[in-house]
Coordinates of C-alpha atoms in Angstrom, one line a residue:
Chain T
X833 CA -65.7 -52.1 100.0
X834 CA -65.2 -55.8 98.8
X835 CA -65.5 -57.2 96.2
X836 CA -65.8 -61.0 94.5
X837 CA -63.5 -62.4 91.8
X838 CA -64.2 -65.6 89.3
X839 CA -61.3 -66.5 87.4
X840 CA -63.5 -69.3 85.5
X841 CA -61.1 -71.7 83.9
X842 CA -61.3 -74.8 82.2
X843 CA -59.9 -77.0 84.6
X844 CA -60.1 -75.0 88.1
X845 CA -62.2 -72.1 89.3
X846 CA -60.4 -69.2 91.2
X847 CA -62.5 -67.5 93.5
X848 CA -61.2 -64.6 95.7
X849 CA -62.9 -61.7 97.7
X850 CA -60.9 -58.5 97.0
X851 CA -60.7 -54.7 97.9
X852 CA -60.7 -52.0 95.7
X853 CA -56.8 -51.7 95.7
X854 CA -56.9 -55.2 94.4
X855 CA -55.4 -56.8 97.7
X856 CA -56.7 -60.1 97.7
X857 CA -58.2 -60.9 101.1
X858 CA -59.1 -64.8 101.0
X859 CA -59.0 -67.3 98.3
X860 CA -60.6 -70.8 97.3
X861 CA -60.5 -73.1 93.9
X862 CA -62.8 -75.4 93.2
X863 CA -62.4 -77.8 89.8
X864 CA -64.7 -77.3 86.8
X865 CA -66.5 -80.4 86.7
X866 CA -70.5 -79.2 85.8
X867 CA -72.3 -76.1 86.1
X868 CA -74.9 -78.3 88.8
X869 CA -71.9 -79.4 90.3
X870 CA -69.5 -76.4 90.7
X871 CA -71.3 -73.3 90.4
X872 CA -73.5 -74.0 93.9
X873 CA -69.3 -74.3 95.5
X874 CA -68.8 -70.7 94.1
X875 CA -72.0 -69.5 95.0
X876 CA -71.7 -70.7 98.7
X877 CA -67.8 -69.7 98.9
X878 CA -69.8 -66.1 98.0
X879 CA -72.8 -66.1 100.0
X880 CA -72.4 -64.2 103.2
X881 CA -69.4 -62.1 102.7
X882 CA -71.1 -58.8 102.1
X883 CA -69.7 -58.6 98.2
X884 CA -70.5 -55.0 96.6
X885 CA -70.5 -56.9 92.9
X886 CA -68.7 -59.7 91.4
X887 CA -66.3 -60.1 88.3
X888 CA -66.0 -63.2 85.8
X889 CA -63.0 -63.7 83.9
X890 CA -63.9 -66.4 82.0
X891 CA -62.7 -69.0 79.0
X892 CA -64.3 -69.2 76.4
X893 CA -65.6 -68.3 73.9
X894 CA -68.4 -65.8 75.6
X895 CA -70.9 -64.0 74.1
X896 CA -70.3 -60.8 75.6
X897 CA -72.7 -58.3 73.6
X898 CA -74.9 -56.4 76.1
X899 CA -77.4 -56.1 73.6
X900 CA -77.5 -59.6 72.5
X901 CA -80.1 -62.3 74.4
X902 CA -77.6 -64.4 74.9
X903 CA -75.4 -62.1 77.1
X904 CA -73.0 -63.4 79.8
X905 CA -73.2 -67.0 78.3
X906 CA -70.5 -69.2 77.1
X907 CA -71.0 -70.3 73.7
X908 CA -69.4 -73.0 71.6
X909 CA -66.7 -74.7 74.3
X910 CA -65.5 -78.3 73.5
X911 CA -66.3 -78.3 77.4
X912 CA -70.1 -79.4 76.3
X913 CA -71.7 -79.2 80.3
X914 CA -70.5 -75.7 79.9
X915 CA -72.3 -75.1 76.3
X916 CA -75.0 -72.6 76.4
X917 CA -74.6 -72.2 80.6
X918 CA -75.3 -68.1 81.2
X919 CA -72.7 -68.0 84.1
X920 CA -73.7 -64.1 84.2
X921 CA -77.4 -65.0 84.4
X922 CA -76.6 -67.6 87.2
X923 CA -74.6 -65.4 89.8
X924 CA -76.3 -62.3 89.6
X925 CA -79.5 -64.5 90.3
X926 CA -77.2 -66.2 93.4
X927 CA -75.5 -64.1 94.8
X928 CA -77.9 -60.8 93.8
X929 CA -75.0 -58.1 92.9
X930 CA -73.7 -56.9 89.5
X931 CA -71.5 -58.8 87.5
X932 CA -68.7 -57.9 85.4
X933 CA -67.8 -59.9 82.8
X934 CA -65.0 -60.8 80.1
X935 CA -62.9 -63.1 78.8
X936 CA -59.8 -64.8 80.7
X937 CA -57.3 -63.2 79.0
X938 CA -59.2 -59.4 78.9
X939 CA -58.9 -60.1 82.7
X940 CA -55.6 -61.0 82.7
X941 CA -55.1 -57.1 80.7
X942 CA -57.0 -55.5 83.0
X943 CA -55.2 -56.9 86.3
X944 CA -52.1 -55.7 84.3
X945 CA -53.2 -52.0 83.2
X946 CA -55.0 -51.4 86.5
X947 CA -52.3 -52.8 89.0
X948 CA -49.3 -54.4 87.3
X949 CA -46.9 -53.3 84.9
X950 CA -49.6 -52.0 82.1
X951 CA -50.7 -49.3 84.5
X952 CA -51.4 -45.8 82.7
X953 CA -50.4 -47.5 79.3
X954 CA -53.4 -47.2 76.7
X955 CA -52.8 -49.6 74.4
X956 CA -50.8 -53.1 75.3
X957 CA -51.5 -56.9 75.0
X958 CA -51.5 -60.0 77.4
X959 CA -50.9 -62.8 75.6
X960 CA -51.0 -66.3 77.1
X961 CA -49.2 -69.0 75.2
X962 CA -50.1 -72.4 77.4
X963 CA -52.4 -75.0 76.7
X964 CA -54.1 -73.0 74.0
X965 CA -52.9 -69.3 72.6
X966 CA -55.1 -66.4 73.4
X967 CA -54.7 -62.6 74.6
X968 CA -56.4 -59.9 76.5
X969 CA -56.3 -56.0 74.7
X970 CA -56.7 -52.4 76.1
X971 CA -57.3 -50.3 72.9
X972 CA -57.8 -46.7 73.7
X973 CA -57.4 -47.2 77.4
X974 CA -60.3 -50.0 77.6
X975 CA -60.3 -53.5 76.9
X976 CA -61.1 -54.2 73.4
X977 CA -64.3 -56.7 72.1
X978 CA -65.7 -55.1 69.0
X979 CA -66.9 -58.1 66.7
X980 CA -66.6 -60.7 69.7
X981 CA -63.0 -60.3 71.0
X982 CA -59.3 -60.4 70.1
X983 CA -58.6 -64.3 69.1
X984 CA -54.7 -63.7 69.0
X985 CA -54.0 -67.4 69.0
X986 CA -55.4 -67.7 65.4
X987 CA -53.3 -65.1 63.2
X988 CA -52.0 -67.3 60.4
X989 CA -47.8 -67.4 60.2
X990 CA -45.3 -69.0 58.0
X991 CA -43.9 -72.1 58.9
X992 CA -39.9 -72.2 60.4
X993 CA -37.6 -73.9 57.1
X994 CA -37.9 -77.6 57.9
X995 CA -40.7 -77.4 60.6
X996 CA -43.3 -79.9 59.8
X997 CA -45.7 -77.5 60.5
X998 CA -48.1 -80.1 62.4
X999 CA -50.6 -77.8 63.3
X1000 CA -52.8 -79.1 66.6
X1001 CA -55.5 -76.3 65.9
X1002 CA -58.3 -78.2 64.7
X1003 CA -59.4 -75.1 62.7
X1004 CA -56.1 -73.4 61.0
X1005 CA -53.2 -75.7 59.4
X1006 CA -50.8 -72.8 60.5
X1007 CA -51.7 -70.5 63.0
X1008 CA -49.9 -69.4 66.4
X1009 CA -51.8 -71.8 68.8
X1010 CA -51.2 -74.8 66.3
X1011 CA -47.7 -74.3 66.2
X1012 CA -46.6 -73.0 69.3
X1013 CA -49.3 -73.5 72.2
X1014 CA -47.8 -76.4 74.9
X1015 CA -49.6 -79.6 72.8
X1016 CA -48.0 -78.3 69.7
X1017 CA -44.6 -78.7 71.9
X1018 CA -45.8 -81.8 72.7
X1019 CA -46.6 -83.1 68.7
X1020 CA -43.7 -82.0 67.4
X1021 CA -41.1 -83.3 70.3
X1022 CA -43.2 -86.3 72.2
X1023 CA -42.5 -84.7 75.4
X1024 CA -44.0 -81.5 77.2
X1025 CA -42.4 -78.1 77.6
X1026 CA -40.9 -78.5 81.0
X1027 CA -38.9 -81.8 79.5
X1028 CA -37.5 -79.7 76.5
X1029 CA -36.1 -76.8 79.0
X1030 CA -32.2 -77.6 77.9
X1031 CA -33.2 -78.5 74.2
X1032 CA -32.1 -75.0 72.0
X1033 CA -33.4 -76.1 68.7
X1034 CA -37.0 -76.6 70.9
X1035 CA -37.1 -72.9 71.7
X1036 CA -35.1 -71.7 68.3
X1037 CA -38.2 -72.5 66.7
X1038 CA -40.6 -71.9 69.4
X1039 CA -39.4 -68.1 69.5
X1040 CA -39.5 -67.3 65.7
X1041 CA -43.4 -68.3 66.0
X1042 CA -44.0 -66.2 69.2
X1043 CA -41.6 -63.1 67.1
X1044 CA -43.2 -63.2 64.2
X1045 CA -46.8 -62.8 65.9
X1046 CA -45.7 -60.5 68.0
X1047 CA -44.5 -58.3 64.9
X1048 CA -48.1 -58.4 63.3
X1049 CA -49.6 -57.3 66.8
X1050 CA -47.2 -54.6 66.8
X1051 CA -47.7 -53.3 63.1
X1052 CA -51.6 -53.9 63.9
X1053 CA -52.6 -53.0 68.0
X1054 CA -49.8 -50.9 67.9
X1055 CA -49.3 -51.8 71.5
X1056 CA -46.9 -50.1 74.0
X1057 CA -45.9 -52.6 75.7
X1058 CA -46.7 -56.7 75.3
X1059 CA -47.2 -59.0 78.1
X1060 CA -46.4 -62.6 77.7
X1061 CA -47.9 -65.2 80.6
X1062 CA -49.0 -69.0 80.2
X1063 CA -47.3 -72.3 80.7
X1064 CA -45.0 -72.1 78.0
X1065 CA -43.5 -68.7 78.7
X1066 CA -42.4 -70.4 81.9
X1067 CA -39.4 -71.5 80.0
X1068 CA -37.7 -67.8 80.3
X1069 CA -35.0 -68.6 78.5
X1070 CA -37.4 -67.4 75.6
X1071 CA -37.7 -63.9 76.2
X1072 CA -34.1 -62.8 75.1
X1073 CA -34.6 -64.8 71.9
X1074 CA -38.0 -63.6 71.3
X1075 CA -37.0 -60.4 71.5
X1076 CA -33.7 -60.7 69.6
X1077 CA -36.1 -62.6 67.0
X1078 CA -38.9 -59.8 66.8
X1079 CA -36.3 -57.1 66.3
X1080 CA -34.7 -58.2 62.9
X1081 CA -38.3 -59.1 61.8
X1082 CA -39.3 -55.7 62.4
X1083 CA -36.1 -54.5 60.7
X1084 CA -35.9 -51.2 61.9
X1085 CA -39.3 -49.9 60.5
X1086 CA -41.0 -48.7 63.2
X1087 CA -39.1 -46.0 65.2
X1088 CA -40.5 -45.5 68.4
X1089 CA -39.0 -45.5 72.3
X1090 CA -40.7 -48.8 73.0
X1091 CA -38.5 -50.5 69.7
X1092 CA -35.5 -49.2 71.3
X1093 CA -35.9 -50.8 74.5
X1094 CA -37.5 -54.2 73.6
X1095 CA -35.9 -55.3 77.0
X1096 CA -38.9 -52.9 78.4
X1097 CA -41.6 -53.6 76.0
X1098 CA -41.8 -57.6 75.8
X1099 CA -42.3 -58.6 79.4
X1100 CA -43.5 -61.4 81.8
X1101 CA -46.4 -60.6 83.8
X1102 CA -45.6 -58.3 86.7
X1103 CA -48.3 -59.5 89.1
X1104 CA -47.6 -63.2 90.7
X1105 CA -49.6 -64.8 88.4
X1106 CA -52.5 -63.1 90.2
X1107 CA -52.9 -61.0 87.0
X1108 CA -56.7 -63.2 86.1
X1109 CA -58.0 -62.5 89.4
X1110 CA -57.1 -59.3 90.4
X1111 CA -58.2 -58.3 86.5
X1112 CA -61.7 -60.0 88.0
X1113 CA -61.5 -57.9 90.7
X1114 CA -61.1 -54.7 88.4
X1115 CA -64.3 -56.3 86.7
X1116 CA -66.6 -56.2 89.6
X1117 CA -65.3 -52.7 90.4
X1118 CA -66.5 -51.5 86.8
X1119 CA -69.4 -53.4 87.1
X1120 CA -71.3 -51.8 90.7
Chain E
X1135 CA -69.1 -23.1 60.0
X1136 CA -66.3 -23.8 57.4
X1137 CA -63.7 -25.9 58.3
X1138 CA -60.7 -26.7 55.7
X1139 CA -59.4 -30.0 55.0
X1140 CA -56.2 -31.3 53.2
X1141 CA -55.3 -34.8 52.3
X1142 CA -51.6 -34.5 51.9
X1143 CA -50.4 -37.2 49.6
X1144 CA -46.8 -38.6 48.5
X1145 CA -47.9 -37.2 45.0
X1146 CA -50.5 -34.6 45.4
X1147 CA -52.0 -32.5 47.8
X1148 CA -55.9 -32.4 47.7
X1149 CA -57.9 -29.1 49.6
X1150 CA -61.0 -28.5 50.3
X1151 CA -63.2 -26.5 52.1
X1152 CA -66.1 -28.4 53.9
X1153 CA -69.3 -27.7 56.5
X1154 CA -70.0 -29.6 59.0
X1155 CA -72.3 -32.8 57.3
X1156 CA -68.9 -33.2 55.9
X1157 CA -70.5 -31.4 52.4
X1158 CA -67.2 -30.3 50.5
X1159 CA -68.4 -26.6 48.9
X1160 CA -65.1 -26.3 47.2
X1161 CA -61.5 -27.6 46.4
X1162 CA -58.2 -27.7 44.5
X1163 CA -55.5 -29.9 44.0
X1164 CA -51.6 -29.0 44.0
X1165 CA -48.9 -31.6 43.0
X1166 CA -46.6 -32.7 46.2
X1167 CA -43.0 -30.8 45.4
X1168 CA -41.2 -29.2 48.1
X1169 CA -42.3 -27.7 51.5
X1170 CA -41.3 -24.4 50.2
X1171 CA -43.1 -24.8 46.8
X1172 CA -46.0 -26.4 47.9
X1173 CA -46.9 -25.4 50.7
X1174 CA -47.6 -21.5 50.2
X1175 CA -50.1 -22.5 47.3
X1176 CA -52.2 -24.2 50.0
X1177 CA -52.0 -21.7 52.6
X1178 CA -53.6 -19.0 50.0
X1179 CA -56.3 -21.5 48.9
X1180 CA -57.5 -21.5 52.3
X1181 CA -56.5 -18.2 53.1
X1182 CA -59.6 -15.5 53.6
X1183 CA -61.9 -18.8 53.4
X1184 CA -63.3 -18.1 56.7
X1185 CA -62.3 -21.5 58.2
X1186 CA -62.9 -22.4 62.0
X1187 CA -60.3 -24.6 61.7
X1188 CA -58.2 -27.6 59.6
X1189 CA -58.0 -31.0 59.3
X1190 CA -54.7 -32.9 57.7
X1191 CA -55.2 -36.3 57.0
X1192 CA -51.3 -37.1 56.0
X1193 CA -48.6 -39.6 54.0
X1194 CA -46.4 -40.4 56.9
X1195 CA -44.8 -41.8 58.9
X1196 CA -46.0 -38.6 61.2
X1197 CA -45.0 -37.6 64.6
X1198 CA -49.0 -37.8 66.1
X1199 CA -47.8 -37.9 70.0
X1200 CA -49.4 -34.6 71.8
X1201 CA -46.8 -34.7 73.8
X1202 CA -43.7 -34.9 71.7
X1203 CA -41.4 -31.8 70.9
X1204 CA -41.8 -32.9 67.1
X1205 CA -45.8 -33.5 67.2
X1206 CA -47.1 -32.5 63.8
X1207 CA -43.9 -33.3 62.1
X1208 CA -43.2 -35.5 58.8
X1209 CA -40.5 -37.9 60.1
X1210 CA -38.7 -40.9 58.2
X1211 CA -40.3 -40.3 54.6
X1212 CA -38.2 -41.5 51.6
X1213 CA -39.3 -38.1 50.4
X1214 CA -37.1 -36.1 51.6
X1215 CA -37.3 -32.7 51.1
X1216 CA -40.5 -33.5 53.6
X1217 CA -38.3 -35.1 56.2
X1218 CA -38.5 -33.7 60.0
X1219 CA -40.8 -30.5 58.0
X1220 CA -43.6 -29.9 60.8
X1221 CA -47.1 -29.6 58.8
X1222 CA -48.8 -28.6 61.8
X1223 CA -47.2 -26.1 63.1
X1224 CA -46.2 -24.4 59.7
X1225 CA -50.2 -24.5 59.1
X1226 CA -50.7 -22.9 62.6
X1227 CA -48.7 -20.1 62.0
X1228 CA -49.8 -19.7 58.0
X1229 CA -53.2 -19.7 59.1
X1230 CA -53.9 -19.4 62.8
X1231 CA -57.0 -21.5 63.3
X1232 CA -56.7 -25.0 65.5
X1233 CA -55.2 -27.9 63.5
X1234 CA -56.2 -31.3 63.6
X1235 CA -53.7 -34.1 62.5
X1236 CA -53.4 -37.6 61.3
X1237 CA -52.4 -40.2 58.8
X1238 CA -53.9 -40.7 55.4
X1239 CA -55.5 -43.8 56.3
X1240 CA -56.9 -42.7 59.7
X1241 CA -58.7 -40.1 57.5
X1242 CA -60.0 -42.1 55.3
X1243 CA -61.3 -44.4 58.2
X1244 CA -62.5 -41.1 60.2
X1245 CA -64.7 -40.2 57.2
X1246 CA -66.1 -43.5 56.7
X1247 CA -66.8 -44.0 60.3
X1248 CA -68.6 -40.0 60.3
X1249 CA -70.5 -40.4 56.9
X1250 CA -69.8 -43.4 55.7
X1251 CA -70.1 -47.2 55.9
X1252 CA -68.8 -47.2 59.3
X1253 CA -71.0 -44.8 60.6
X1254 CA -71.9 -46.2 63.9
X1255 CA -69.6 -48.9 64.1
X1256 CA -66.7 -49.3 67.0
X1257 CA -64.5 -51.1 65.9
X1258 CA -63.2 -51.1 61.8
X1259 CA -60.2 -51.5 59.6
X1260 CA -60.0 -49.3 56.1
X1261 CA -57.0 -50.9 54.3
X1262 CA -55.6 -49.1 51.4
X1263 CA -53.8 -51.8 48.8
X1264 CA -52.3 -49.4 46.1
X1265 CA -48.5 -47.8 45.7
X1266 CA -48.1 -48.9 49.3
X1267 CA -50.6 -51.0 51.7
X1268 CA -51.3 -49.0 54.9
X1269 CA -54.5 -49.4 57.5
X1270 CA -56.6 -46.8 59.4
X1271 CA -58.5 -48.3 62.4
X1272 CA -61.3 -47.1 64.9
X1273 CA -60.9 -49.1 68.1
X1274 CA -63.2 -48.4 70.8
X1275 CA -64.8 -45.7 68.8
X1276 CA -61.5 -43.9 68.3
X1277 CA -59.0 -43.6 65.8
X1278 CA -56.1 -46.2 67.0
X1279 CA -52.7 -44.5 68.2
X1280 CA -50.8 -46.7 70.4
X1281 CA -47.7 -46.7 70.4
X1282 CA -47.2 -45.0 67.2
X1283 CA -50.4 -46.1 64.2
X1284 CA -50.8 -49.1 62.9
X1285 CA -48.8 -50.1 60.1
X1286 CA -51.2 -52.6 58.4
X1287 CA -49.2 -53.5 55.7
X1288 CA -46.2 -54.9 57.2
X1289 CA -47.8 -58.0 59.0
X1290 CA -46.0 -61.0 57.5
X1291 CA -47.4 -64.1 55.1
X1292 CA -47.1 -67.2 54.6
X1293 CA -45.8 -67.2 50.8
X1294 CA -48.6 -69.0 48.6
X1295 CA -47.0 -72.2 47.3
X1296 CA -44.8 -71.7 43.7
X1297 CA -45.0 -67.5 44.7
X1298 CA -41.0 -67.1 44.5
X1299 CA -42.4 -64.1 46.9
X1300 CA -40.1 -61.2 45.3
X1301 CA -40.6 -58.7 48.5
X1302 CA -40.8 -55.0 47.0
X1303 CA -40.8 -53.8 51.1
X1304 CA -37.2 -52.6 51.5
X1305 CA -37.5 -53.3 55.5
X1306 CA -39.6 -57.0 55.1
X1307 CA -39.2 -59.8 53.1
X1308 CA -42.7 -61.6 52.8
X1309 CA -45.2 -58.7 54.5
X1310 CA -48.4 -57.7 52.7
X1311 CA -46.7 -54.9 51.4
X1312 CA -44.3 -56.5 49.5
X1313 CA -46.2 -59.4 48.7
X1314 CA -49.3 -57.3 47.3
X1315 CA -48.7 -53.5 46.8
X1316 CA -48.9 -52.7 43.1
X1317 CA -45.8 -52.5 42.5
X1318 CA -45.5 -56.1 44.0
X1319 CA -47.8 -56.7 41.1
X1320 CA -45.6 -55.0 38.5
X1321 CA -42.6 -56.8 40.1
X1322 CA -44.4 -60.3 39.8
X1323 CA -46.1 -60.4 36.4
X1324 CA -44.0 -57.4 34.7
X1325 CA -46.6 -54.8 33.7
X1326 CA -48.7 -52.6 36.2
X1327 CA -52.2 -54.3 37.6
X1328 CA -54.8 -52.3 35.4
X1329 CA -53.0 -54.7 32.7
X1330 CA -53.7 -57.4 34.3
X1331 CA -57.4 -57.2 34.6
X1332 CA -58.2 -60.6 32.7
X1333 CA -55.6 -62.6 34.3
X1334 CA -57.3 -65.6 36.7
X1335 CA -54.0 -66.6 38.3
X1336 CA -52.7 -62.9 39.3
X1337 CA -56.0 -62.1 41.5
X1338 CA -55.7 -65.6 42.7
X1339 CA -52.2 -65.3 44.3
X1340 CA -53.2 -61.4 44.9
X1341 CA -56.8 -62.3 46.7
X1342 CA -55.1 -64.8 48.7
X1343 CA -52.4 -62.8 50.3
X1344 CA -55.1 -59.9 51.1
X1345 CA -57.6 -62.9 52.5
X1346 CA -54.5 -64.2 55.1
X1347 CA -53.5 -60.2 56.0
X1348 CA -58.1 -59.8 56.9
X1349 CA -58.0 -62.8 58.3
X1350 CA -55.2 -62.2 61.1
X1351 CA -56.7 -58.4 61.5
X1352 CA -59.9 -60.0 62.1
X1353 CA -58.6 -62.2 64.8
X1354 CA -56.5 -59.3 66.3
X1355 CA -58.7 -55.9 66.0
X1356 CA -61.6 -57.7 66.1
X1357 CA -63.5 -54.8 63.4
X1358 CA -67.0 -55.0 62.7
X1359 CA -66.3 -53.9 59.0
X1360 CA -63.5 -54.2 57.2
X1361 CA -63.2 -51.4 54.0
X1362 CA -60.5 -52.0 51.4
X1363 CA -59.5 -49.3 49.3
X1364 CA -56.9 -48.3 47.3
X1365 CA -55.7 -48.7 43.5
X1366 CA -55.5 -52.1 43.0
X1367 CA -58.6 -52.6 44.7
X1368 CA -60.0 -50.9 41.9
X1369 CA -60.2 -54.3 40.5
X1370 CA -63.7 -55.0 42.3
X1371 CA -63.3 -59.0 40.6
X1372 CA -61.2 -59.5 43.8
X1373 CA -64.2 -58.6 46.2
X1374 CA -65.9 -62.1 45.8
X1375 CA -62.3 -64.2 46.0
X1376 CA -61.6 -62.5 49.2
X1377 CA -64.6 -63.3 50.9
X1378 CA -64.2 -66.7 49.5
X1379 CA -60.5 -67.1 51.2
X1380 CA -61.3 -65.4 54.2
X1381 CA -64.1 -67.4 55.1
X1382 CA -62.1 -70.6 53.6
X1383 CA -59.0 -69.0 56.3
X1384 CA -61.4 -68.5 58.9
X1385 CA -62.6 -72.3 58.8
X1386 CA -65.8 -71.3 61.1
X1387 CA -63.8 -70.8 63.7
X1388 CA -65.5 -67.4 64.9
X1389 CA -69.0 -67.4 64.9
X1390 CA -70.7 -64.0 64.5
X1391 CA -73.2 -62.0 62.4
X1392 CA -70.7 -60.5 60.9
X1393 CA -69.0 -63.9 59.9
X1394 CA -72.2 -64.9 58.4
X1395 CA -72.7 -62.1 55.8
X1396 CA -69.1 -61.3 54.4
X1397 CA -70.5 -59.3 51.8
X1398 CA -71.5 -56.7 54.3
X1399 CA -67.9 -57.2 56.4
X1400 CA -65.5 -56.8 53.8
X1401 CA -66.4 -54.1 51.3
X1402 CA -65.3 -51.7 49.3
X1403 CA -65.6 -47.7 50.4
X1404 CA -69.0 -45.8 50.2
X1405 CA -67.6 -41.9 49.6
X1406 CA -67.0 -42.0 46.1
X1407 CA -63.7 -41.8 46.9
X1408 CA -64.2 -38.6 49.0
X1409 CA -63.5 -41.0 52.6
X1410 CA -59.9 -39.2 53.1
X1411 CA -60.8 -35.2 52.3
X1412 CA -64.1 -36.1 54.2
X1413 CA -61.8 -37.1 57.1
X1414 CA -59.9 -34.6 56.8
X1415 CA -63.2 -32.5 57.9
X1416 CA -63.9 -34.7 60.6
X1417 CA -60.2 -33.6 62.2
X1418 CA -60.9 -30.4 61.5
X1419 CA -64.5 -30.7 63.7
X1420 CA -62.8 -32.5 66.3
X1421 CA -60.1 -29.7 66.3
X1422 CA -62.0 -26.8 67.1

């Protein structure tokens, strides 16, 4: 059976036609300029290839409320051409399959807990820490939504001793995306990430953010394992600290197998960054 | 059918006998001594009772993996003569009908989500703020595991400005817990919170930590409803100046129904205080 894959991002559109072991048989990207513009690339790259059902992984924020009449739209995006486009609405009436649909990040999860290192795990996190900060959750074995869906960027921390604390969020003085995301880097240093690589106080401080939200995911998802992707987690250097970091936060209160083998538990993605795509693969399989 | 519950707390142990609307036709109360004390006195309440099973919503930290040689154990309590004692399988034997197990908050958050303001609702938080802060949650229309259960208390603060923050948490040095428990309270202003009632500036620091701690649950569990309970929510004057710093916190950021009518999302409990023995029935149904 094959199936298609979106990986709708806010610069470039992933599109891949995929079986049901997730092997990715032919792939195309097309920018995100305007839904008149793009969307009729998609929908041609499609057309044709005997697709079962398709899957959209897509930024957001998404309304994503079956019951609501705004279903399979995305909502309030800075992107305005995108604002209010029903991307759902749009391919099924194209291409005429099902469509599964969720956030980036959920399908970044699901790629992970269906084929990557998340597999048989019922409760973990993908967090993405890049240009913006956001995450992906299986809860109970499925991904998680309930009010809308996990904004993990946005969890509130305290500042680092002699941080400024210049916060790039344009909603929260002090939360994880305004103090750690890739522009944050940026504000507080003048440079990007991949010019601070040999810089220790850069990623000193850039770890106790990432630690210290990680330890309220932990005491909150109560995740078995955490999966950190994105731009910014390209600098590996970080995951040693962060861990180092997150375990005297957490002090020793929880005691479980995964606390005792951090080395196990915090982890890059496991999938060749094919983690969005193969999660929208996942998506379309749900969705026939 | 009769089922028996028993809310096991660090100071008493509540018992009741319950049907299956979660109607509670009988009960008694023993304080929390020893295992060997204790424990006999609640075996021959429900002794003879007729029960179809039992339900233990429980003060932990608890052992609740199936799969675990110490399942249904007590583990690291500072109570000690409870440490490593197996509640489960010491009921089993006492009284040979199936158990069902889980924390204290979990129990309170099962009973509101059978009979009580959750009822219907996927996805909620019940946060007790009292000796200790702690967190039930229903994720996906379950109770939340994970790795372990959440640990809702321990998710760290920002310290609100001129707060010299005196942690009370032995393991944590600004979490909720230590910033907000009541005996954070006692520790900050010298006398116990019920003394305290008529004092603006303590329910201003007090609201504000609790508003930070919703806040980051909100953006991480996504809940529906959010139920706080406990002894020092007992002063309902804090209701309003949560709401007010959550949605303060929350700067618009997510846009939802819920977000729109805070005094439906955050509230306090709806089962006269009856959410955790009314729990306790629920594991007890679910354990037959």
């Amino acid at each position: 059976m094959l199936y298609g894959a979106l990986e709708a991002g806010g610069t470039k559109m992933v599109c891949a036609i995929g079986d049901e072991n997730g092997k990715i048989l032919e792939r195309a990207k097309f920018p995100t300029e305007t839904p008149e513009t793009t969307m009729p690339q998609i929908f041609e790259f499609f057309k044709d290839k005997g697709i079962a059902a398709i899957g959209i992984a897509c930024f957001g924020p998404i309304d994503l409320k079956k019951d609501s009449p705004t279903y399979g739209a995305i909502t309030s995006t800075p992107k305005t051409a995108w604002k209010n486009y029903n991307i759902v609405n749009a391919t099924k009436e194209a291409l005429g399959v099902p469509v599964g649909f969720d956030t980036d990040v959920n399908g970044s999860m699901l790629g992970e807990a269906t084929w990557g290192c998340a597999k048989g795990i019922s409760d973990a996190i993908y967090l993405t820490i890049g240009t913006g900060v956001g995450g992906g959750v299986i809860s109970n074995g499925k991904l998680l939504h309930g009010m809308l869906h996990p904004e993990l960027g946005h969890v509130r921390l305290p500042l680092v001793p002699n941080d400024p604390g210049k916060s790039v969020c344009p909603y929260h003085d002090n939360c994880l995306e305004g103090l750690a995301s890739g522009p944050s880097l940026k504000a507080r240093w003048g440079v990007s990430a991949d010019q601070l690589a040999d810089k220790e106080e850069v990623w000193e401080i850039e770890s106790t953010y990432i630690a210290t939200a990680l330890m309220g995911y932990a005491v909150t998802l109560s995740p078995q394992k955490i999966i950190l992707g994105g731009g910014v987690m390209h600098q590996e250097q970080m995951f040693p600290l962060i861990r180092k970091k997150f375990k005297e936060l957490m002090n020793g209160y929880i005691v479980t197998e995964e606390m005792d083998n951090l080395d196990d538990y915090i982890v890059p993605p496991s999938l060749n960054d094919d983690q969005g795509i193969m999660g929208a693969i996942k998506l379309a399989i749900d969705a026939e």
